[in-house]
PDB file of C-alpha atoms in Angstrom:
ATOM      1  CA  MET A   9      32.549  -6.903  94.419  1.00  0.00           C
ATOM      2  CA  SER A  10      32.298  -7.122  90.752  1.00  0.00           C
ATOM      3  CA  VAL A  11      31.060  -4.369  88.670  1.00  0.00           C
ATOM      4  CA  ALA A  12      28.646  -5.122  85.910  1.00  0.00           C
ATOM      5  CA  ALA A  13      30.066  -4.351  82.432  1.00  0.00           C
ATOM      6  CA  THR A  14      28.324  -1.485  80.576  1.00  0.00           C
ATOM      7  CA  PRO A  15      28.272  -0.837  76.829  1.00  0.00           C
ATOM      8  CA  HIS A  16      30.943   1.616  75.888  1.00  0.00           C
ATOM      9  CA  ARG A  17      29.389   4.467  73.626  1.00  0.00           C
ATOM     10  CA  GLN A  18      31.343   7.066  72.087  1.00  0.00           C
ATOM     11  CA  PRO A  19      29.985  10.592  72.104  1.00  0.00           C
ATOM     12  CA  ALA A  20      28.097  11.421  68.916  1.00  0.00           C
ATOM     13  CA  SER A  21      30.013  14.074  66.807  1.00  0.00           C
ATOM     14  CA  ARG A  22      28.095  16.839  64.978  1.00  0.00           C
ATOM     15  CA  THR A  23      28.735  15.935  61.351  1.00  0.00           C
ATOM     16  CA  THR A  24      27.319  18.002  58.521  1.00  0.00           C
ATOM     17  CA  LEU A  25      25.522  16.519  55.579  1.00  0.00           C
ATOM     18  CA  ARG A  26      28.306  17.528  53.345  1.00  0.00           C
ATOM     19  CA  GLN A  27      30.825  15.695  55.603  1.00  0.00           C
ATOM     20  CA  HIS A  28      28.566  12.657  55.477  1.00  0.00           C
ATOM     21  CA  VAL A  29      28.486  12.879  51.714  1.00  0.00           C
ATOM     22  CA  ARG A  30      32.287  13.097  51.370  1.00  0.00           C
ATOM     23  CA  ARG A  31      32.741  10.111  53.851  1.00  0.00           C
ATOM     24  CA  ALA A  32      30.231   8.075  52.210  1.00  0.00           C
ATOM     25  CA  ALA A  33      31.982   8.700  48.886  1.00  0.00           C
ATOM     26  CA  GLY A  34      35.301   7.756  50.296  1.00  0.00           C
ATOM     27  CA  LEU A  35      36.686  11.162  50.013  1.00  0.00           C
ATOM     28  CA  ASP A  36      37.364  11.598  53.880  1.00  0.00           C
ATOM     29  CA  ARG A  37      40.971  10.810  54.474  1.00  0.00           C
ATOM     30  CA  ASN A  38      40.733  11.005  58.179  1.00  0.00           C
ATOM     31  CA  PRO A  39      42.690   8.138  59.654  1.00  0.00           C
ATOM     32  CA  LEU A  40      40.297   7.784  62.637  1.00  0.00           C
ATOM     33  CA  CYS A  41      37.380   7.167  60.423  1.00  0.00           C
ATOM     34  CA  ARG A  42      35.988   3.668  60.979  1.00  0.00           C
ATOM     35  CA  PRO A  43      34.082   1.375  58.632  1.00  0.00           C
ATOM     36  CA  PHE A  44      31.156   2.025  61.141  1.00  0.00           C
ATOM     37  CA  ASP A  45      31.498   5.784  60.485  1.00  0.00           C
ATOM     38  CA  ARG A  46      31.425   5.235  56.631  1.00  0.00           C
ATOM     39  CA  ALA A  47      28.421   2.992  56.735  1.00  0.00           C
ATOM     40  CA  TYR A  48      26.614   5.449  58.907  1.00  0.00           C
ATOM     41  CA  SER A  49      27.256   8.285  56.383  1.00  0.00           C
ATOM     42  CA  ARG A  50      26.089   6.178  53.667  1.00  0.00           C
ATOM     43  CA  LEU A  51      23.045   5.705  55.549  1.00  0.00           C
ATOM     44  CA  VAL A  52      22.484   9.412  56.338  1.00  0.00           C
ATOM     45  CA  THR A  53      23.288  10.237  52.656  1.00  0.00           C
ATOM     46  CA  GLY A  54      20.738   7.709  51.523  1.00  0.00           C
ATOM     47  CA  LEU A  55      18.178   9.242  53.900  1.00  0.00           C
ATOM     48  CA  ALA A  56      18.669  12.745  52.530  1.00  0.00           C
ATOM     49  CA  VAL A  57      18.370  11.434  48.963  1.00  0.00           C
ATOM     50  CA  THR A  58      15.284   9.305  49.705  1.00  0.00           C
ATOM     51  CA  VAL A  59      13.554  12.176  51.704  1.00  0.00           C
ATOM     52  CA  LEU A  60      14.035  14.444  48.640  1.00  0.00           C
ATOM     53  CA  ALA A  61      12.808  11.783  46.319  1.00  0.00           C
ATOM     54  CA  THR A  62       9.760  11.573  48.585  1.00  0.00           C
ATOM     55  CA  PHE A  63       8.850  15.190  48.310  1.00  0.00           C
ATOM     56  CA  VAL A  64       9.386  14.765  44.518  1.00  0.00           C
ATOM     57  CA  VAL A  65       6.992  11.937  44.287  1.00  0.00           C
ATOM     58  CA  ALA A  66       4.497  13.482  46.503  1.00  0.00           C
ATOM     59  CA  ALA A  67       4.560  16.567  44.186  1.00  0.00           C
ATOM     60  CA  VAL A  68       4.027  14.734  41.042  1.00  0.00           C
ATOM     61  CA  ALA A  69       1.182  12.775  42.648  1.00  0.00           C
ATOM     62  CA  ALA A  70      -0.404  16.020  43.720  1.00  0.00           C
ATOM     63  CA  LEU A  71       0.059  17.589  40.334  1.00  0.00           C
ATOM     64  CA  ALA A  72      -1.385  14.449  38.497  1.00  0.00           C
ATOM     65  CA  VAL A  73      -4.463  14.495  40.768  1.00  0.00           C
ATOM     66  CA  PHE A  74      -5.032  18.280  40.197  1.00  0.00           C
ATOM     67  CA  ARG A  75      -4.583  17.801  36.394  1.00  0.00           C
ATOM     68  CA  ALA A  76      -6.921  14.724  36.384  1.00  0.00           C
ATOM     69  CA  GLU A  77      -9.637  16.293  38.482  1.00  0.00           C
ATOM     70  CA  ALA A  78      -9.376  19.684  36.629  1.00  0.00           C
ATOM     71  CA  HIS A  79      -9.871  17.856  33.421  1.00  0.00           C
ATOM     72  CA  THR A  80     -12.853  15.904  34.627  1.00  0.00           C
ATOM     73  CA  ALA A  81     -14.414  19.068  36.031  1.00  0.00           C
ATOM     74  CA  GLU A  82     -13.871  20.796  32.526  1.00  0.00           C
ATOM     75  CA  GLN A  83     -15.487  17.891  30.793  1.00  0.00           C
ATOM     76  CA  THR A  84     -18.383  17.860  33.392  1.00  0.00           C
ATOM     77  CA  ALA A  85     -19.041  21.408  33.198  1.00  0.00           C
ATOM     78  CA  ARG A  86     -19.545  21.135  29.363  1.00  0.00           C
ATOM     79  CA  HIS A  87     -22.646  18.780  30.116  1.00  0.00           C
ATOM     80  CA  ARG A  88     -24.245  20.961  32.660  1.00  0.00           C
ATOM     81  CA  HIS A  89     -27.043  23.516  31.819  1.00  0.00           C
ATOM     82  CA  THR A  90     -28.849  25.999  33.870  1.00  0.00           C
ATOM     83  CA  VAL A  91     -32.701  26.215  33.593  1.00  0.00           C
ATOM     84  CA  THR A  92     -35.298  27.661  35.820  1.00  0.00           C
ATOM     85  CA  ALA A  93     -37.644  25.312  37.832  1.00  0.00           C
ATOM     86  CA  VAL A  94     -40.957  26.095  39.481  1.00  0.00           C
ATOM     87  CA  THR A  95     -41.653  24.467  42.764  1.00  0.00           C
ATOM     88  CA  THR A  96     -44.890  22.662  43.078  1.00  0.00           C
ATOM     89  CA  GLY A  97     -44.929  22.155  46.781  1.00  0.00           C
ATOM     90  CA  PRO A  98     -43.624  23.619  49.937  1.00  0.00           C
ATOM     91  CA  ALA A  99     -40.097  23.224  51.067  1.00  0.00           C
ATOM     92  CA  LEU A 100     -39.272  20.397  53.437  1.00  0.00           C
ATOM     93  CA  SER A 101     -36.346  20.884  55.779  1.00  0.00           C
ATOM     94  CA  ASP A 102     -33.367  18.357  55.576  1.00  0.00           C
ATOM     95  CA  GLY A 103     -32.553  18.748  59.197  1.00  0.00           C
ATOM     96  CA  LEU A 104     -33.990  17.017  62.067  1.00  0.00           C
ATOM     97  CA  ARG A 105     -33.306  20.183  64.346  1.00  0.00           C
ATOM     98  CA  ALA A 106     -34.824  23.493  63.980  1.00  0.00           C
ATOM     99  CA  GLY A 107     -32.658  26.180  62.278  1.00  0.00           C
ATOM    100  CA  SER A 108     -31.637  23.959  59.280  1.00  0.00           C
ATOM    101  CA  SER A 109     -31.052  26.052  56.362  1.00  0.00           C
ATOM    102  CA  GLN A 110     -31.158  23.014  53.844  1.00  0.00           C
ATOM    103  CA  ALA A 111     -34.487  22.038  52.297  1.00  0.00           C
ATOM    104  CA  HIS A 112     -35.987  20.185  49.212  1.00  0.00           C
ATOM    105  CA  ALA A 113     -39.053  20.865  47.415  1.00  0.00           C
ATOM    106  CA  PRO A 114     -40.980  19.148  44.488  1.00  0.00           C
ATOM    107  CA  ALA A 115     -40.481  21.025  41.211  1.00  0.00           C
ATOM    108  CA  GLY A 116     -41.063  20.982  37.491  1.00  0.00           C
ATOM    109  CA  TRP A 117     -39.073  22.358  34.677  1.00  0.00           C
ATOM    110  CA  THR A 118     -38.762  22.349  30.912  1.00  0.00           C
ATOM    111  CA  TYR A 119     -35.620  21.391  28.696  1.00  0.00           C
ATOM    112  CA  PRO A 120     -34.985  20.838  25.065  1.00  0.00           C
ATOM    113  CA  ALA A 121     -34.926  16.917  26.085  1.00  0.00           C
ATOM    114  CA  GLY A 122     -38.421  17.346  27.410  1.00  0.00           C
ATOM    115  CA  PRO A 123     -40.338  18.328  30.619  1.00  0.00           C
ATOM    116  CA  GLY A 124     -38.989  17.178  33.831  1.00  0.00           C
ATOM    117  CA  THR A 125     -40.051  16.912  37.649  1.00  0.00           C
ATOM    118  CA  GLY A 126     -38.251  15.974  40.637  1.00  0.00           C
ATOM    119  CA  SER A 127     -37.209  17.190  44.144  1.00  0.00           C
ATOM    120  CA  ILE A 128     -34.608  20.021  44.114  1.00  0.00           C
ATOM    121  CA  ALA A 129     -32.591  21.744  46.817  1.00  0.00           C
ATOM    122  CA  VAL A 130     -34.052  25.086  47.924  1.00  0.00           C
ATOM    123  CA  PRO A 131     -33.771  27.518  50.763  1.00  0.00           C
ATOM    124  CA  VAL A 132     -35.920  26.558  53.875  1.00  0.00           C
ATOM    125  CA  GLY A 133     -39.275  28.313  53.697  1.00  0.00           C
ATOM    126  CA  THR A 134     -39.322  28.325  49.896  1.00  0.00           C
ATOM    127  CA  PRO A 135     -43.242  28.431  48.978  1.00  0.00           C
ATOM    128  CA  ALA A 136     -44.922  26.546  46.138  1.00  0.00           C
ATOM    129  CA  GLY A 137     -44.759  28.448  42.846  1.00  0.00           C
ATOM    130  CA  ALA A 138     -41.280  29.844  43.506  1.00  0.00           C
ATOM    131  CA  THR A 139     -38.779  29.901  40.618  1.00  0.00           C
ATOM    132  CA  VAL A 140     -35.343  28.362  41.356  1.00  0.00           C
ATOM    133  CA  PRO A 141     -32.410  28.100  38.926  1.00  0.00           C
ATOM    134  CA  ILE A 142     -31.180  24.414  38.723  1.00  0.00           C
ATOM    135  CA  ARG A 143     -28.443  22.601  36.789  1.00  0.00           C
ATOM    136  CA  LEU A 144     -29.321  19.690  34.547  1.00  0.00           C
ATOM    137  CA  ASP A 145     -27.340  17.153  32.746  1.00  0.00           C
ATOM    138  CA  ASP A 146     -27.623  16.400  29.012  1.00  0.00           C
ATOM    139  CA  ALA A 147     -30.615  14.159  29.693  1.00  0.00           C
ATOM    140  CA  GLY A 148     -32.574  16.894  31.584  1.00  0.00           C
ATOM    141  CA  MET A 149     -32.087  15.553  34.922  1.00  0.00           C
ATOM    142  CA  PRO A 150     -30.824  17.369  38.022  1.00  0.00           C
ATOM    143  CA  ALA A 151     -26.889  17.270  38.285  1.00  0.00           C
ATOM    144  CA  GLY A 152     -24.381  18.447  40.685  1.00  0.00           C
ATOM    145  CA  GLU A 153     -21.946  21.031  39.871  1.00  0.00           C
ATOM    146  CA  PRO A 154     -18.428  20.088  38.812  1.00  0.00           C
ATOM    147  CA  LYS A 155     -15.561  20.282  41.498  1.00  0.00           C
ATOM    148  CA  GLY A 156     -14.358  23.909  41.977  1.00  0.00           C
ATOM    149  CA  THR A 157     -10.831  24.826  41.983  1.00  0.00           C
ATOM    150  CA  GLU A 158     -10.590  25.162  45.551  1.00  0.00           C
ATOM    151  CA  ARG A 159     -11.928  21.650  46.143  1.00  0.00           C
ATOM    152  CA  ILE A 160      -9.632  20.227  43.491  1.00  0.00           C
ATOM    153  CA  LEU A 161      -6.616  22.067  44.987  1.00  0.00           C
ATOM    154  CA  SER A 162      -7.667  20.648  48.512  1.00  0.00           C
ATOM    155  CA  ASP A 163      -7.744  17.046  47.273  1.00  0.00           C
ATOM    156  CA  SER A 164      -4.295  17.462  45.509  1.00  0.00           C
ATOM    157  CA  VAL A 165      -2.867  18.788  48.725  1.00  0.00           C
ATOM    158  CA  VAL A 166      -4.369  15.863  50.743  1.00  0.00           C
ATOM    159  CA  ILE A 167      -2.943  13.398  48.209  1.00  0.00           C
ATOM    160  CA  GLY A 168       0.512  15.069  48.406  1.00  0.00           C
ATOM    161  CA  LEU A 169       0.569  15.269  52.148  1.00  0.00           C
ATOM    162  CA  GLY A 170      -0.766  11.581  52.395  1.00  0.00           C
ATOM    163  CA  THR A 171       2.170  10.563  50.142  1.00  0.00           C
ATOM    164  CA  VAL A 172       4.613  12.281  52.203  1.00  0.00           C
ATOM    165  CA  ALA A 173       3.132  10.654  55.472  1.00  0.00           C
ATOM    166  CA  VAL A 174       3.210   7.176  54.103  1.00  0.00           C
ATOM    167  CA  LEU A 175       6.559   7.259  52.166  1.00  0.00           C
ATOM    168  CA  GLY A 176       8.128   9.327  55.069  1.00  0.00           C
ATOM    169  CA  SER A 177       6.918   6.730  57.862  1.00  0.00           C
ATOM    170  CA  THR A 178       8.283   3.974  55.783  1.00  0.00           C
ATOM    171  CA  VAL A 179      11.786   5.745  55.093  1.00  0.00           C
ATOM    172  CA  GLU A 180      11.943   6.702  58.801  1.00  0.00           C
ATOM    173  CA  GLY A 181      11.335   3.252  60.021  1.00  0.00           C
ATOM    174  CA  ALA A 182      13.833   1.549  57.567  1.00  0.00           C
ATOM    175  CA  PHE A 183      16.431   4.356  58.696  1.00  0.00           C
ATOM    176  CA  VAL A 184      15.937   3.702  62.439  1.00  0.00           C
ATOM    177  CA  LEU A 185      16.211  -0.180  62.111  1.00  0.00           C
ATOM    178  CA  ARG A 186      19.403   0.153  59.933  1.00  0.00           C
ATOM    179  CA  ARG A 187      20.975   2.562  62.443  1.00  0.00           C
ATOM    180  CA  HIS A 188      20.138   0.460  65.315  1.00  0.00           C
ATOM    181  CA  ARG A 189      21.854  -2.612  63.658  1.00  0.00           C
ATOM    182  CA  LEU A 190      24.906  -0.623  62.696  1.00  0.00           C
ATOM    183  CA  GLU A 191      25.087   0.766  66.423  1.00  0.00           C
ATOM    184  CA  ARG A 192      24.956  -2.873  67.597  1.00  0.00           C
ATOM    185  CA  LEU A 193      27.544  -3.980  65.256  1.00  0.00           C
ATOM    186  CA  ALA A 194      29.816  -1.031  66.389  1.00  0.00           C
ATOM    187  CA  GLU A 195      29.479  -1.810  69.972  1.00  0.00           C
ATOM    188  CA  ALA A 196      30.130  -5.470  69.297  1.00  0.00           C
ATOM    189  CA  ASP A 197      33.483  -4.508  67.505  1.00  0.00           C
ATOM    190  CA  TRP A 198      34.431  -2.078  70.105  1.00  0.00           C
ATOM    191  CA  GLU A 199      33.708  -4.622  72.958  1.00  0.00           C
ATOM    192  CA  SER A 200      36.000  -7.255  70.969  1.00  0.00           C
ATOM    193  CA  ALA A 201      38.700  -4.675  70.471  1.00  0.00           C
ATOM    194  CA  TRP A 202      38.519  -3.646  74.145  1.00  0.00           C
ATOM    195  CA  GLU A 203      38.985  -7.110  75.326  1.00  0.00           C
ATOM    196  CA  GLN A 204      42.188  -7.416  73.576  1.00  0.00           C
ATOM    197  CA  VAL A 205      43.593  -3.911  74.497  1.00  0.00           C
ATOM    198  CA  GLU A 206      42.383  -3.793  78.023  1.00  0.00           C
ATOM    199  CA  PRO A 207      44.773  -6.363  79.543  1.00  0.00           C
ATOM    200  CA  ARG A 208      47.758  -4.690  78.140  1.00  0.00           C
ATOM    201  CA  TRP A 209      46.433  -1.198  78.962  1.00  0.00           C
ATOM    202  CA  SER A 210      45.687  -2.145  82.550  1.00  0.00           C
ATOM    203  CA  GLY A 211      48.802  -4.255  83.111  1.00  0.00           C
ATOM    204  CA  ARG A 212      46.734  -7.407  83.522  1.00  0.00           C
ATOM    205  CA  ARG A 213      48.043 -10.566  81.679  1.00  0.00           C
TER     206      ARG A 213
END
């Protein structure tokens, strides 16, 4: 009865990153160190450097987004002006369900560029004739507030984490593929060497 041959795997040893770096640089004088071990150490060392570079790139990207959005918000704030509007009709809720706290109402206001009218955001239940502070652009039209620091910081964090996720997934995938290829090559070399040594070791000729 023949026994099916199974791949012979050598137990993985615990090797520190420092040892991998020395081995990758050719400074490991251990006579038992195989070409596969050096190739794997180069792979691990390259992974460590790439992961570090990924975090650096993510930090740079997040910082660039923060600076760009902060500059845009600063420029936008220079073109926003607060005036008092007077509602000319009752507030209409924005929600389809009862209990919504958002509403809009028709209103009018004055501004150096001329009088203006439009629909503005107000609390639910605001009656006609109520005064509401609003923000206008240089043309005297209602405009949104520039992004606040918290939102800018949140956008920057999202960009940074997204960069880490995308680049990290790519690096991890490349590492796994290369490691599997090295393992297959090592197993093939081991099997070839075993075929030559086993007959002498077992006494078969």
